[in-house]
Amino acid sequence: MLQVHGLTKTYRASNGQEALAVNGIGFEVAKGEIFTLLGPSGCGKTTTLRSVAGLETPDAGEITVDGVTVFSSSGNIRVPTSKRGFGMVFQSYAIWPHMTVFDNAAFPLTIPGQRRKYTRKTLDEKVRRVLAVVALDGFEGRKATQLSGGQQQRLALARAIITEPPLLLLDEPLSNLDAKLRERMRFELKRLQRELGVTTLYVTHDQSEALALSHNIAVMNHSVIVQVGPPTEIYERPKDRFVADFVGTTNFIKGKVAGVGNADGMSAIATDFGTIDLAHRGGIGDEVLFSARPEHIQVHRDAPAGPSWQAVIETRNFLGFHQDVELRLGGALLQARLHPSLKIETGMNVHVQIDGAQCVVCA
Ligand SMILES: Nc1ncnc2c1ncn2[C@@H]1O[C@H](COP(=O)(O)OP(=O)(O)OP(=O)(O)O)[C@@H](O)[C@H]1O
Ligand SMILES: [Mg+2]
């Protein structure tokens, strides 16, 4: 539905300094999906989104929506933002301060081209429905300036979706909400997106938001896309150290290939606390770095069946629905995520197993 090819944008400051914000990136978003650009601050996410919106003019590249080219540097095409007809919520969202919540949400339906589609009654129903979706029902008569930052953000979202645009562009739309509301809004956004079937390009630096919401994620770093795939693939099979580290929490463990060659592409990796079998093709003696997620490290009070190593609990954080521990295993300090019912204390000697099948070599 949305295709971006070879998108490049360099900002030039008046003092002549240049910043390469996006460096030849490309991706495709299928109809009806939520596609997320995820990456650290300054990696080029907003620039990409603004280019799709038509608010930035890229130096090079092509952007096509539903088969229509809205930007092409070689074809000299640049369709203005107003003609693209996308719904947008930007990082610095603008709502109309002099209008009420109701009028803000209704605004896109009152402009020429939209107005005739609605009677007073259908307009009223539609506005109330989107305001309920963003949990602003009951606020209809309030002035927009009398809302909190998070409420204003939700109002901006209501206004972006009310016309049911073909493409929705969302730049950190939940960043100003408290943790609880943000979680609820993730569900609401997902439900709403599914109901409307609206193709959505979503920008966030919050990895759990990206994992929870997206059909596909493009992980960006330093102006380029590093890996594209569905959330499970990005999380379980990160392509390199950056992705493994940025998406989720992980332990990096150093080792050397000690044995190779069985049929399913597994190698025995010797670490300073023991040997782990994991998927890797390499030569004996090769140095590797692999990632082991905290939830793939099992901790037992008593020695379990099968091989295990002895470790000491150094720190423990109880978080209600799980507990996180740091444990000393040989020379390594590893993080593990444990069930809250496991009776564990700081200083305790425990037995550790690491599930090699879940570990990923990333360098
Ligand atoms: N108007 C501008 N003029 C000059 N440089 C800019 C401008 N806008 C962005 N940049 C630079 O381009 C790079 C990419 O910026 P962009 O806003 O796309 O990042 P981002 O990934 O959205 O980051 P964040 O998560 O902080 O919002 C940054 O180095 C930024 O400093
Ligand atoms: Mg940004």
PDB file of N, CA and C and ligand atoms in Angstrom, residues 9-13 17-22 39-50 56 91 171-172 203-205 220 223, ligand 1:
ATOM      1  N   LYS A   9      17.563  12.152   3.089  1.00  0.00           N
ATOM      2  CA  LYS A   9      17.300  13.555   3.459  1.00  0.00           C
ATOM      3  C   LYS A   9      18.468  14.087   4.294  1.00  0.00           C
ATOM      4  N   THR A  10      19.024  15.172   3.831  1.00  0.00           N
ATOM      5  CA  THR A  10      20.071  15.856   4.583  1.00  0.00           C
ATOM      6  C   THR A  10      19.557  17.237   4.957  1.00  0.00           C
ATOM      7  N   TYR A  11      19.679  17.579   6.237  1.00  0.00           N
ATOM      8  CA  TYR A  11      19.306  18.939   6.662  1.00  0.00           C
ATOM      9  C   TYR A  11      20.539  19.829   6.565  1.00  0.00           C
ATOM     10  N   ARG A  12      20.330  21.019   6.039  1.00  0.00           N
ATOM     11  CA  ARG A  12      21.444  21.960   5.959  1.00  0.00           C
ATOM     12  C   ARG A  12      21.135  23.177   6.813  1.00  0.00           C
ATOM     13  N   ALA A  13      21.970  23.400   7.818  1.00  0.00           N
ATOM     14  CA  ALA A  13      21.772  24.560   8.682  1.00  0.00           C
ATOM     15  C   ALA A  13      22.336  25.797   7.995  1.00  0.00           C
ATOM     16  N   GLN A  17      26.446  23.701   8.190  1.00  0.00           N
ATOM     17  CA  GLN A  17      26.554  22.341   8.747  1.00  0.00           C
ATOM     18  C   GLN A  17      25.468  21.433   8.189  1.00  0.00           C
ATOM     19  N   GLU A  18      25.845  20.189   7.926  1.00  0.00           N
ATOM     20  CA  GLU A  18      24.886  19.245   7.353  1.00  0.00           C
ATOM     21  C   GLU A  18      24.615  18.091   8.299  1.00  0.00           C
ATOM     22  N   ALA A  19      23.376  17.639   8.315  1.00  0.00           N
ATOM     23  CA  ALA A  19      23.023  16.446   9.101  1.00  0.00           C
ATOM     24  C   ALA A  19      22.305  15.472   8.174  1.00  0.00           C
ATOM     25  N   LEU A  20      22.913  14.324   7.975  1.00  0.00           N
ATOM     26  CA  LEU A  20      22.289  13.280   7.145  1.00  0.00           C
ATOM     27  C   LEU A  20      21.276  12.555   8.038  1.00  0.00           C
ATOM     28  N   ALA A  21      19.996  12.876   7.862  1.00  0.00           N
ATOM     29  CA  ALA A  21      18.970  12.355   8.765  1.00  0.00           C
ATOM     30  C   ALA A  21      18.477  10.981   8.337  1.00  0.00           C
ATOM     31  N   VAL A  22      18.354  10.777   7.019  1.00  0.00           N
ATOM     32  CA  VAL A  22      17.882   9.492   6.491  1.00  0.00           C
ATOM     33  C   VAL A  22      18.754   9.149   5.293  1.00  0.00           C
ATOM     34  N   GLY A  39      13.528   3.032  16.770  1.00  0.00           N
ATOM     35  CA  GLY A  39      14.967   3.292  16.853  1.00  0.00           C
ATOM     36  C   GLY A  39      15.250   4.382  17.870  1.00  0.00           C
ATOM     37  N   PRO A  40      16.515   4.562  18.230  1.00  0.00           N
ATOM     38  CA  PRO A  40      16.875   5.551  19.249  1.00  0.00           C
ATOM     39  C   PRO A  40      16.677   6.981  18.750  1.00  0.00           C
ATOM     40  N   SER A  41      16.716   7.901  19.667  1.00  0.00           N
ATOM     41  CA  SER A  41      16.533   9.311  19.357  1.00  0.00           C
ATOM     42  C   SER A  41      17.534   9.756  18.293  1.00  0.00           C
ATOM     43  N   GLY A  42      17.040  10.463  17.292  1.00  0.00           N
ATOM     44  CA  GLY A  42      17.921  11.031  16.273  1.00  0.00           C
ATOM     45  C   GLY A  42      18.249  10.092  15.119  1.00  0.00           C
ATOM     46  N   CYS A  43      17.636   8.909  15.082  1.00  0.00           N
ATOM     47  CA  CYS A  43      18.001   7.939  14.025  1.00  0.00           C
ATOM     48  C   CYS A  43      17.294   8.221  12.705  1.00  0.00           C
ATOM     49  N   GLY A  44      16.310   9.130  12.697  1.00  0.00           N
ATOM     50  CA  GLY A  44      15.689   9.505  11.414  1.00  0.00           C
ATOM     51  C   GLY A  44      14.229   9.111  11.265  1.00  0.00           C
ATOM     52  N   LYS A  45      13.589   8.708  12.357  1.00  0.00           N
ATOM     53  CA  LYS A  45      12.197   8.234  12.283  1.00  0.00           C
ATOM     54  C   LYS A  45      11.240   9.340  11.867  1.00  0.00           C
ATOM     55  N   THR A  46      11.299  10.470  12.573  1.00  0.00           N
ATOM     56  CA  THR A  46      10.379  11.578  12.283  1.00  0.00           C
ATOM     57  C   THR A  46      10.613  12.118  10.877  1.00  0.00           C
ATOM     58  N   THR A  47      11.866  12.199  10.487  1.00  0.00           N
ATOM     59  CA  THR A  47      12.181  12.686   9.142  1.00  0.00           C
ATOM     60  C   THR A  47      11.516  11.798   8.087  1.00  0.00           C
ATOM     61  N   THR A  48      11.561  10.480   8.312  1.00  0.00           N
ATOM     62  CA  THR A  48      10.937   9.543   7.369  1.00  0.00           C
ATOM     63  C   THR A  48       9.428   9.768   7.310  1.00  0.00           C
ATOM     64  N   LEU A  49       8.824   9.881   8.498  1.00  0.00           N
ATOM     65  CA  LEU A  49       7.376  10.067   8.568  1.00  0.00           C
ATOM     66  C   LEU A  49       6.952  11.384   7.925  1.00  0.00           C
ATOM     67  N   ARG A  50       7.714  12.434   8.200  1.00  0.00           N
ATOM     68  CA  ARG A  50       7.391  13.750   7.633  1.00  0.00           C
ATOM     69  C   ARG A  50       7.579  13.766   6.120  1.00  0.00           C
ATOM     70  N   GLU A  56       8.380  17.253   4.560  1.00  0.00           N
ATOM     71  CA  GLU A  56       9.798  17.450   4.231  1.00  0.00           C
ATOM     72  C   GLU A  56       9.974  17.081   2.769  1.00  0.00           C
ATOM     73  N   GLN A  91       4.734  14.477  16.796  1.00  0.00           N
ATOM     74  CA  GLN A  91       5.362  14.547  18.112  1.00  0.00           C
ATOM     75  C   GLN A  91       4.953  15.841  18.802  1.00  0.00           C
ATOM     76  N   ASP A 171       3.361   9.713  15.071  1.00  0.00           N
ATOM     77  CA  ASP A 171       4.708   9.906  15.597  1.00  0.00           C
ATOM     78  C   ASP A 171       4.638   9.990  17.119  1.00  0.00           C
ATOM     79  N   GLU A 172       5.028   8.936  17.792  1.00  0.00           N
ATOM     80  CA  GLU A 172       5.015   8.861  19.258  1.00  0.00           C
ATOM     81  C   GLU A 172       3.686   9.349  19.829  1.00  0.00           C
ATOM     82  N   VAL A 203       5.571   5.568  14.553  1.00  0.00           N
ATOM     83  CA  VAL A 203       6.947   5.862  14.961  1.00  0.00           C
ATOM     84  C   VAL A 203       7.056   5.844  16.470  1.00  0.00           C
ATOM     85  N   THR A 204       8.042   5.123  16.979  1.00  0.00           N
ATOM     86  CA  THR A 204       8.274   5.143  18.419  1.00  0.00           C
ATOM     87  C   THR A 204       9.712   4.766  18.727  1.00  0.00           C
ATOM     88  N   HIS A 205      10.199   5.210  19.892  1.00  0.00           N
ATOM     89  CA  HIS A 205      11.500   4.712  20.349  1.00  0.00           C
ATOM     90  C   HIS A 205      11.297   3.712  21.483  1.00  0.00           C
ATOM     91  N   MET A 220      15.578   1.049  13.161  1.00  0.00           N
ATOM     92  CA  MET A 220      16.493   2.023  12.549  1.00  0.00           C
ATOM     93  C   MET A 220      17.629   2.372  13.492  1.00  0.00           C
ATOM     94  N   SER A 223      20.328   6.595  10.797  1.00  0.00           N
ATOM     95  CA  SER A 223      19.753   6.970   9.495  1.00  0.00           C
ATOM     96  C   SER A 223      19.488   5.825   8.532  1.00  0.00           C
TER      97      SER A 223
HETATM   98  N1  LIG B   1      14.969  20.725  10.949  1.00  0.00           N
HETATM   99  C1  LIG B   1      16.150  20.126  11.169  1.00  0.00           C
HETATM  100  N2  LIG B   1      17.311  20.767  10.909  1.00  0.00           N
HETATM  101  C2  LIG B   1      18.504  20.185  11.097  1.00  0.00           C
HETATM  102  N3  LIG B   1      18.677  18.917  11.550  1.00  0.00           N
HETATM  103  C3  LIG B   1      17.557  18.230  11.824  1.00  0.00           C
HETATM  104  C4  LIG B   1      16.237  18.793  11.660  1.00  0.00           C
HETATM  105  N4  LIG B   1      15.322  17.852  12.023  1.00  0.00           N
HETATM  106  C5  LIG B   1      16.033  16.773  12.391  1.00  0.00           C
HETATM  107  N5  LIG B   1      17.369  16.979  12.277  1.00  0.00           N
HETATM  108  C6  LIG B   1      18.451  16.016  12.558  1.00  0.00           C
HETATM  109  O1  LIG B   1      18.220  14.858  11.780  1.00  0.00           O
HETATM  110  C7  LIG B   1      18.448  13.683  12.525  1.00  0.00           C
HETATM  111  C8  LIG B   1      17.195  12.819  12.529  1.00  0.00           C
HETATM  112  O2  LIG B   1      16.140  13.516  13.212  1.00  0.00           O
HETATM  113  P1  LIG B   1      14.700  12.919  13.433  1.00  0.00           P
HETATM  114  O3  LIG B   1      13.860  13.983  13.988  1.00  0.00           O
HETATM  115  O4  LIG B   1      14.257  12.262  12.176  1.00  0.00           O
HETATM  116  O5  LIG B   1      15.021  11.796  14.528  1.00  0.00           O
HETATM  117  P2  LIG B   1      14.034  10.844  15.352  1.00  0.00           P
HETATM  118  O6  LIG B   1      14.475   9.447  15.031  1.00  0.00           O
HETATM  119  O7  LIG B   1      12.631  11.174  15.077  1.00  0.00           O
HETATM  120  O8  LIG B   1      14.420  11.147  16.857  1.00  0.00           O
HETATM  121  P3  LIG B   1      13.492  11.297  18.189  1.00  0.00           P
HETATM  122  O9  LIG B   1      13.228   9.890  18.672  1.00  0.00           O
HETATM  123  O10 LIG B   1      14.378  12.037  19.124  1.00  0.00           O
HETATM  124  O11 LIG B   1      12.249  12.031  17.832  1.00  0.00           O
HETATM  125  C9  LIG B   1      18.885  14.135  13.898  1.00  0.00           C
HETATM  126  O12 LIG B   1      20.289  14.075  13.959  1.00  0.00           O
HETATM  127  C10 LIG B   1      18.394  15.563  13.990  1.00  0.00           C
HETATM  128  O13 LIG B   1      19.249  16.326  14.803  1.00  0.00           O
END
